[in-house]
CSV table of C-alpha atoms in Angstrom, one decimal:
chain,number,residue,atom,x,y,z
A,1,MET,CA,-22.8,-11.6,17.3
A,2,ARG,CA,-25.7,-12.2,14.9
A,3,ILE,CA,-23.5,-12.5,11.7
A,4,GLN,CA,-20.8,-14.8,13.0
A,5,ASN,CA,-20.6,-16.7,9.7
A,6,VAL,CA,-19.9,-13.6,7.5
A,7,LYS,CA,-16.7,-14.0,5.4
A,8,GLU,CA,-16.5,-10.6,3.8
A,9,LEU,CA,-17.2,-7.2,5.5
A,10,GLY,CA,-16.9,-3.5,4.7
A,11,LEU,CA,-17.2,-0.8,7.3
A,12,SER,CA,-17.3,3.0,6.7
A,13,GLU,CA,-17.3,5.6,9.5
A,14,TYR,CA,-16.2,9.2,9.5
A,15,GLN,CA,-16.2,9.8,13.3
A,16,ILE,CA,-17.0,7.7,16.3
A,17,ASP,CA,-17.2,9.5,19.7
A,18,SER,CA,-16.9,6.3,21.8
A,19,SER,CA,-14.3,3.6,22.1
A,20,ASP,CA,-17.3,1.2,22.0
A,21,GLY,CA,-17.3,1.1,18.3
A,22,PRO,CA,-17.7,-1.6,15.6
A,23,LEU,CA,-13.9,-2.4,15.5
A,24,ASN,CA,-14.1,-3.9,19.0
A,25,SER,CA,-16.7,-6.4,17.8
A,26,LEU,CA,-14.7,-7.8,14.9
A,27,VAL,CA,-13.2,-10.6,17.1
A,28,HIS,CA,-16.6,-12.3,17.1
A,29,LEU,CA,-16.5,-12.8,13.4
A,30,GLN,CA,-14.6,-16.1,13.5
A,31,GLN,CA,-15.0,-16.9,9.8
A,32,LEU,CA,-14.1,-13.4,8.5
A,33,GLU,CA,-11.5,-13.5,5.6
A,34,THR,CA,-11.9,-10.2,3.9
A,35,LEU,CA,-12.2,-6.8,5.6
A,36,SER,CA,-12.4,-3.3,4.2
A,37,LEU,CA,-12.2,-0.2,6.4
A,38,THR,CA,-12.9,3.3,5.2
A,39,TYR,CA,-12.5,6.7,7.0
A,40,ARG,CA,-11.2,7.5,10.4
A,41,PHE,CA,-13.2,5.5,13.0
A,42,GLY,CA,-12.5,8.3,15.4
A,43,GLY,CA,-9.0,7.0,16.3
A,44,PHE,CA,-10.4,4.1,18.3
A,45,TRP,CA,-8.4,1.3,16.8
A,46,PRO,CA,-7.7,-2.0,18.5
A,47,ALA,CA,-4.5,-2.0,20.5
A,48,SER,CA,-3.7,-5.6,19.7
A,49,ALA,CA,-3.9,-7.9,16.7
A,50,LYS,CA,-6.0,-10.2,18.9
A,51,ALA,CA,-8.9,-7.8,18.4
A,52,PHE,CA,-9.1,-8.9,14.7
A,53,PRO,CA,-10.2,-12.4,13.7
A,54,ALA,CA,-7.3,-14.8,13.2
A,55,THR,CA,-9.0,-16.0,10.0
A,56,LEU,CA,-8.4,-12.6,8.2
A,57,LYS,CA,-6.7,-13.0,4.9
A,58,LYS,CA,-7.4,-9.7,3.1
A,59,LEU,CA,-7.4,-6.2,4.6
A,60,LYS,CA,-8.0,-3.0,2.7
A,61,LEU,CA,-7.6,0.4,4.4
A,62,ASP,CA,-8.8,3.6,2.8
A,63,LYS,CA,-8.7,7.2,4.2
A,64,THR,CA,-8.0,5.8,7.7
A,65,TYR,CA,-5.0,8.1,8.4
A,66,LEU,CA,-3.3,5.6,10.7
A,67,SER,CA,0.3,6.2,11.8
A,68,TRP,CA,2.7,3.9,9.9
A,69,SER,CA,3.7,2.5,13.3
A,70,TYR,CA,0.2,1.0,13.7
A,71,LEU,CA,1.1,-1.5,10.9
A,72,ASP,CA,3.2,-3.3,13.5
A,73,ILE,CA,-0.1,-4.5,14.9
A,74,ILE,CA,-1.5,-5.4,11.5
A,75,ALA,CA,1.8,-7.3,10.9
A,76,GLU,CA,0.9,-9.7,13.7
A,77,LEU,CA,-2.2,-11.0,11.9
A,78,PRO,CA,-1.3,-14.7,11.5
A,79,ASN,CA,-3.0,-15.4,8.2
A,80,LEU,CA,-3.0,-12.1,6.4
A,81,GLU,CA,-2.1,-12.6,2.7
A,82,VAL,CA,-3.2,-9.3,1.1
A,83,LEU,CA,-2.8,-5.8,2.5
A,84,LYS,CA,-4.0,-2.8,0.4
A,85,LEU,CA,-3.1,0.6,1.8
A,86,MET,CA,-5.3,2.9,-0.4
A,87,TYR,CA,-5.6,6.7,-0.4
A,88,ARG,CA,-4.3,8.1,2.9
A,89,ALA,CA,-4.5,4.8,4.7
A,90,CYS,CA,-1.5,5.8,6.6
A,91,ASP,CA,-0.3,9.3,7.6
A,92,GLY,CA,3.3,10.4,7.9
A,93,GLU,CA,6.6,10.4,6.1
A,94,GLU,CA,8.4,7.3,7.6
A,95,TRP,CA,7.6,3.7,7.8
A,96,ARG,CA,10.0,1.8,10.0
A,97,PRO,CA,8.7,-1.6,11.1
A,98,THR,CA,9.9,-2.6,14.5
A,99,VAL,CA,8.6,-6.2,14.6
A,100,MET,CA,9.0,-9.2,12.5
A,101,GLY,CA,5.7,-9.9,10.9
A,102,PHE,CA,3.5,-10.2,7.8
A,103,ASN,CA,4.6,-13.9,7.9
A,104,GLN,CA,1.9,-14.9,5.3
A,105,LEU,CA,1.7,-11.7,3.3
A,106,LYS,CA,1.9,-12.2,-0.5
A,107,LEU,CA,0.6,-8.9,-1.9
A,108,LEU,CA,1.4,-5.4,-0.6
A,109,LEU,CA,-0.2,-2.5,-2.3
A,110,ILE,CA,0.5,1.1,-1.3
A,111,GLU,CA,-0.9,4.2,-3.0
A,112,HIS,CA,-1.5,8.0,-2.5
A,113,ASN,CA,0.4,8.9,0.7
A,114,ASP,CA,3.2,11.1,2.0
A,115,LEU,CA,5.7,8.3,2.6
A,116,LYS,CA,9.3,9.4,2.0
A,117,TYR,CA,11.4,7.0,4.1
A,118,TRP,CA,10.9,3.3,4.2
A,119,LYS,CA,13.1,1.1,6.3
A,120,ALA,CA,12.6,-2.6,6.3
A,121,THR,CA,14.3,-6.0,6.1
A,122,ASP,CA,13.4,-9.3,4.4
A,123,ASP,CA,12.2,-10.5,7.8
A,124,ASN,CA,9.4,-8.0,7.7
A,125,TYR,CA,7.9,-9.6,4.5
A,126,PRO,CA,9.4,-13.1,4.3
A,127,VAL,CA,7.0,-14.6,1.7
A,128,LEU,CA,6.0,-11.5,-0.3
A,129,GLU,CA,5.3,-12.2,-3.9
A,130,ARG,CA,4.0,-8.9,-5.3
A,131,LEU,CA,4.8,-5.3,-4.4
A,132,VAL,CA,2.6,-2.6,-6.0
A,133,LEU,CA,3.3,1.1,-5.5
A,134,ARG,CA,1.0,3.7,-7.0
A,135,CYS,CA,1.1,7.5,-6.9
A,136,CYS,CA,3.9,7.4,-4.2
A,137,TYR,CA,5.1,10.9,-5.2
A,138,TYR,CA,7.6,11.3,-2.4
A,139,LEU,CA,9.2,7.9,-2.1
A,140,ASP,CA,12.3,7.4,-4.2
A,141,LYS,CA,13.7,4.2,-2.9
A,142,ILE,CA,12.5,0.6,-2.1
A,143,PRO,CA,14.6,-1.0,0.6
A,144,ILE,CA,17.4,-3.0,-1.0
A,145,GLU,CA,16.6,-5.8,1.5
A,146,PHE,CA,13.7,-6.7,-0.8
A,147,ALA,CA,16.3,-8.4,-3.0
A,148,GLU,CA,16.7,-11.0,-0.2
A,149,ILE,CA,13.0,-12.0,-0.4
A,150,HIS,CA,13.3,-15.2,-2.4
A,151,SER,CA,9.5,-15.4,-3.1
A,152,LEU,CA,9.3,-11.9,-4.6
A,153,GLN,CA,8.1,-12.2,-8.2
A,154,LEU,CA,6.7,-8.8,-9.2
A,155,ILE,CA,7.4,-5.1,-8.5
A,156,GLU,CA,4.7,-2.9,-10.1
A,157,LEU,CA,5.2,0.9,-10.2
A,158,ASN,CA,2.5,3.4,-11.4
A,159,TRP,CA,2.9,7.1,-11.3
A,160,CYS,CA,6.0,7.1,-9.1
A,161,LEU,CA,9.3,8.9,-9.0
A,162,PRO,CA,12.2,7.7,-11.3
A,163,GLY,CA,14.2,6.7,-8.2
A,164,LEU,CA,11.7,3.9,-7.4
A,165,GLY,CA,12.3,2.4,-10.8
A,166,GLU,CA,16.1,2.7,-10.3
A,167,SER,CA,15.9,1.0,-6.9
A,168,ALA,CA,13.6,-1.7,-8.4
A,169,ALA,CA,16.3,-2.4,-11.0
A,170,ARG,CA,19.0,-2.6,-8.3
A,171,ILE,CA,16.8,-5.2,-6.5
A,172,GLN,CA,16.4,-7.1,-9.7
A,173,LYS,CA,20.2,-7.1,-10.3
A,174,GLU,CA,20.9,-8.1,-6.7
A,175,GLN,CA,18.6,-11.1,-7.0
A,176,GLU,CA,20.5,-12.2,-10.1
A,177,ASP,CA,23.8,-11.8,-8.4
A,178,ILE,CA,22.8,-14.0,-5.5
A,179,GLY,CA,21.3,-16.7,-7.8
A,180,ASN,CA,17.6,-15.9,-7.3
A,181,ASN,CA,15.1,-15.7,-10.0
A,182,PRO,CA,15.0,-12.0,-10.9
A,183,VAL,CA,11.9,-10.1,-10.0
A,184,ASP,CA,9.7,-8.9,-12.8
A,185,VAL,CA,9.7,-5.0,-12.8
A,186,ARG,CA,6.8,-3.3,-14.5
A,187,ILE,CA,6.6,0.5,-14.7
A,188,SER,CA,3.7,2.4,-16.2
A,189,ASP,CA,2.8,6.1,-16.5
A,190,PRO,CA,6.3,7.2,-15.6
A,191,SER,CA,6.8,10.3,-13.7
A,192,LYS,CA,7.6,12.5,-16.7
A,193,TYR,CA,4.0,13.7,-16.2
A,194,ILE,CA,4.5,14.4,-12.5
A,195,VAL,CA,6.0,17.9,-13.0
A,196,PHE,CA,6.0,21.4,-11.7
A,197,ILE,CA,4.6,23.7,-14.3
A,198,LYS,CA,6.6,26.9,-14.2
A,199,THR,CA,6.0,28.5,-17.6
A,200,LEU,CA,3.3,28.5,-20.3
A,201,GLU,CA,5.6,26.5,-22.4
A,202,ASP,CA,5.8,23.8,-19.7
A,203,LEU,CA,2.0,23.7,-19.7
A,204,LYS,CA,1.8,23.4,-23.5
A,205,ASP,CA,4.3,20.4,-23.3
A,206,VAL,CA,2.2,18.7,-20.7
A,207,ALA,CA,-1.0,19.3,-22.7
A,208,GLU,CA,0.5,17.6,-25.7
A,209,ASP,CA,1.6,14.6,-23.6
A,210,VAL,CA,-2.0,14.4,-22.2
A,211,LYS,CA,-3.4,14.3,-25.7
A,212,SER,CA,-1.2,11.4,-26.6
A,213,LEU,CA,-2.5,9.5,-23.6
A,214,ALA,CA,-6.2,10.1,-24.3
A,215,THR,CA,-8.3,7.0,-24.6
A,216,ASP,CA,-12.0,6.1,-24.6
A,217,ASP,CA,-11.6,4.4,-21.2
A,218,PRO,CA,-12.4,6.9,-18.4
A,219,ASP,CA,-10.1,5.0,-16.0
A,220,GLU,CA,-7.2,5.5,-18.4
A,221,GLN,CA,-7.8,9.3,-18.6
A,222,ARG,CA,-7.1,10.0,-14.9
A,223,LEU,CA,-3.9,12.1,-14.7
A,224,HIS,CA,-1.9,13.4,-11.8
A,225,VAL,CA,-0.1,16.7,-12.3
């Protein structure tokens, strides 16, 4: 109640033993535009999108271990433009939206999770412009319905399975066939490095590839094997 004019807020909790937690106070922040939530919050998550400020435009979740179904609530936020699902933001293998939503969402980023099956329609992300998938080691298909999103401009894949690149190419071709401007597909760090090392020779091959990727930039040296 004392910071009602705050526009950007980050909260981090590992465990809350009461439903009377900070998430239930968010509704008082009537000018909040950017929110970052880290860790579990004890499972005490708002049961309605009305518990979040309607002004919210950007939401980042990290290590929150929510069920994918909870995103149906997030989808109802009326002005949300950016959703970043970071490491273990959601838990489970299937995301099947059951409501029409994300009506203003322009950027969707998903990384580091166990997602295998993703069912969606263009009604779920009607104005999406950018889809970014990083380290989605189990997902091998983007819903073909993304080809019907006329606003889609970019699909960016980083450390993902080859199947994701193939489905992105199908979406690109489908957009061309129906007369839309084809989406720009960008693939970096292809999954040739996401391998199971079974023999010493395999290990040597990967080591040589790692050497070829080495740079002076620590961020560029992070590898996932």
